[in-house]
Amino acid sequence: MGVINVTPDSFSDGGALHEEGVLSVDLCLRRARQMLADGADILDIGGESTRPGAAPVPLQEEMDRVLPVVEAVAAELGPHISVDTSSPELMAEAVARGAWMINDVRALRRPGAVATAAASGARVCLMHMQGAPDTMQLAPEYDDVVEETGVFLLERAQICMDAGVPRSKIWLDPGFGFGKTLRHNLDLLAGLSRLCELGFPLLVGLSRKSMIDKIAGCAVEDRLPGSLALAVLAADRGAGIIRTHDVAETAAALAIVSALQGLGVEAPP
Ligand code: 8Y4
């Protein structure tokens, strides 16, 4: 899954798709085209920053950022599109314009989100987060992070199924970095196979996250090697979708995992 970030202010790639401060649908299309050529199966389009301290984005602004990009990418390239949002209004409009998956870091906890997602017919990715983006990194606390994350995700999945989302359309995500210390993130990665046993496919986002320089002591712009190591470890432990900013490099790394798993890559003669 390649990330198309249409916020002007992400510290990693914010503003990259803007021209003179204005979001360029054309730059988004070019980025999307490149990611598909590089091996992405899904493009995740999002317009809300969940960085701690980021200002909340008014709904209309989020819609204005995301919908033209969803519409253009769906119409011209036709890939699987995921819309990264917690707003039910945007979920409905994005699916109407061709989005295939709803990726919600709040696991459809906003009022109306579960019903909207169910009615849309799209796949849903339910992500675990302890607390809210603004304060989640202040003092995250768990007795057993794998257990507690799993219980939360199963509860959200059950609520979705009760509302009519078919089991086959539900993905779960432990939410690396969302209300987790470095130790929690490592425990989750080490225990990822236990989350697979919940019976739902897993999506993980580890790309460029700060746990990498906490471990490797690298600068923000040098997080790619760590990102690839984490992607490989997560895929080896059963993750089915890897969310990444660096599609070509991640696809190459994952081809190695697939070869070893005997999946996806044709065996040599
Ligand atoms: C640099 C760049 C450092 C980006 C950190 C970040 C996830 C997600 C995000 C995730 C799912 C991010 C929208 C945070 N992370 N959705 N979204 N899973 N499902 N941080 O892990 O990329 S945004």
Short mmCIF file of C-alpha atoms in Angstrom, two decimals, residues 78-183:
data_model
loop_
_atom_site.label_atom_id
_atom_site.label_comp_id
_atom_site.label_asym_id
_atom_site.label_seq_id
_atom_site.Cartn_x
_atom_site.Cartn_y
_atom_site.Cartn_z
CA GLY A 78 -8.38 2.66 -11.65
CA PRO A 79 -6.33 1.02 -8.88
CA HIS A 80 -7.56 -0.13 -5.50
CA ILE A 81 -7.91 3.09 -3.53
CA SER A 82 -7.98 3.33 0.23
CA VAL A 83 -9.26 6.52 1.83
CA ASP A 84 -7.51 7.41 5.08
CA THR A 85 -10.16 9.20 7.12
CA SER A 86 -12.24 9.07 10.29
CA SER A 87 -15.04 11.23 8.87
CA PRO A 88 -18.17 9.31 7.84
CA GLU A 89 -19.13 12.02 5.34
CA LEU A 90 -15.82 11.66 3.54
CA MET A 91 -15.98 7.85 3.67
CA ALA A 92 -19.31 7.85 1.82
CA GLU A 93 -18.24 10.42 -0.77
CA ALA A 94 -14.89 8.73 -1.41
CA VAL A 95 -16.44 5.29 -1.91
CA ALA A 96 -19.01 6.87 -4.27
CA ARG A 97 -16.02 8.14 -6.29
CA GLY A 98 -14.32 4.79 -6.45
CA ALA A 99 -12.52 4.14 -3.13
CA TRP A 100 -12.26 0.44 -2.35
CA MET A 101 -11.17 0.52 1.29
CA ILE A 102 -11.73 2.79 4.28
CA ASN A 103 -8.62 3.14 6.43
CA ASP A 104 -9.57 4.63 9.77
CA VAL A 105 -6.92 5.17 12.46
CA ARG A 106 -9.85 5.60 14.89
CA ALA A 107 -11.36 2.23 13.92
CA LEU A 108 -14.75 3.72 12.98
CA ARG A 109 -15.37 5.14 16.47
CA ARG A 110 -16.82 8.48 15.26
CA PRO A 111 -20.63 8.62 15.41
CA GLY A 112 -22.12 7.18 12.22
CA ALA A 113 -18.84 5.76 10.92
CA VAL A 114 -19.70 2.07 11.34
CA ALA A 115 -23.10 2.43 9.64
CA THR A 116 -21.60 4.50 6.83
CA ALA A 117 -18.79 2.02 6.24
CA ALA A 118 -21.22 -0.90 6.27
CA ALA A 119 -23.57 0.79 3.81
CA SER A 120 -20.68 1.71 1.51
CA GLY A 121 -19.75 -1.89 0.77
CA ALA A 122 -16.03 -1.05 1.00
CA ARG A 123 -13.37 -2.99 2.89
CA VAL A 124 -12.45 -1.46 6.24
CA CYS A 125 -9.13 -1.27 8.03
CA LEU A 126 -9.62 -0.97 11.78
CA MET A 127 -6.55 0.44 13.55
CA HIS A 128 -5.73 0.41 17.25
CA MET A 129 -4.78 3.66 18.93
CA GLN A 130 -4.54 4.30 22.67
CA GLY A 131 -5.87 7.79 23.39
CA ALA A 132 -6.19 10.58 20.84
CA PRO A 133 -3.51 11.84 18.43
CA ASP A 134 -2.82 14.97 20.48
CA THR A 135 -1.94 13.17 23.71
CA MET A 136 -1.37 9.54 22.75
CA GLN A 137 2.43 9.66 23.12
CA LEU A 138 2.50 11.34 26.56
CA ALA A 139 2.24 8.22 28.74
CA PRO A 140 1.08 5.13 26.87
CA GLU A 141 0.49 2.24 29.26
CA TYR A 142 -0.38 -1.43 28.86
CA ASP A 143 -0.13 -4.60 30.95
CA ASP A 144 0.15 -6.66 27.75
CA VAL A 145 0.16 -4.58 24.60
CA VAL A 146 -0.45 -7.53 22.23
CA GLU A 147 -3.36 -8.83 24.28
CA GLU A 148 -4.99 -5.43 24.78
CA THR A 149 -4.58 -4.43 21.14
CA GLY A 150 -6.10 -7.74 20.06
CA VAL A 151 -9.09 -7.41 22.40
CA PHE A 152 -9.80 -3.89 21.12
CA LEU A 153 -9.51 -4.90 17.45
CA LEU A 154 -11.76 -7.95 17.87
CA GLU A 155 -14.35 -5.81 19.63
CA ARG A 156 -14.32 -3.27 16.79
CA ALA A 157 -14.50 -6.07 14.19
CA GLN A 158 -17.52 -7.58 15.97
CA ILE A 159 -19.27 -4.19 16.01
CA CYS A 160 -18.67 -3.88 12.27
CA MET A 161 -19.95 -7.39 11.56
CA ASP A 162 -23.05 -6.73 13.71
CA ALA A 163 -23.67 -3.66 11.52
CA GLY A 164 -23.44 -5.73 8.36
CA VAL A 165 -19.80 -5.53 7.27
CA PRO A 166 -18.91 -9.00 5.99
CA ARG A 167 -16.06 -10.67 7.88
CA SER A 168 -14.13 -10.98 4.60
CA LYS A 169 -13.98 -7.20 4.23
CA ILE A 170 -12.32 -6.48 7.58
CA TRP A 171 -8.60 -5.79 8.06
CA LEU A 172 -6.97 -5.19 11.44
CA ASP A 173 -3.96 -2.98 12.23
CA PRO A 174 -2.11 -2.77 15.57
CA GLY A 175 -1.34 0.92 14.93
CA PHE A 176 2.42 1.13 15.37
CA GLY A 177 3.36 4.43 17.01
CA PHE A 178 -0.21 5.34 17.97
CA GLY A 179 -0.12 5.53 21.78
CA LYS A 180 2.89 3.22 22.03
CA THR A 181 6.40 3.51 23.38
CA LEU A 182 9.34 1.96 21.54
CA ARG A 183 9.02 -1.05 23.84
#
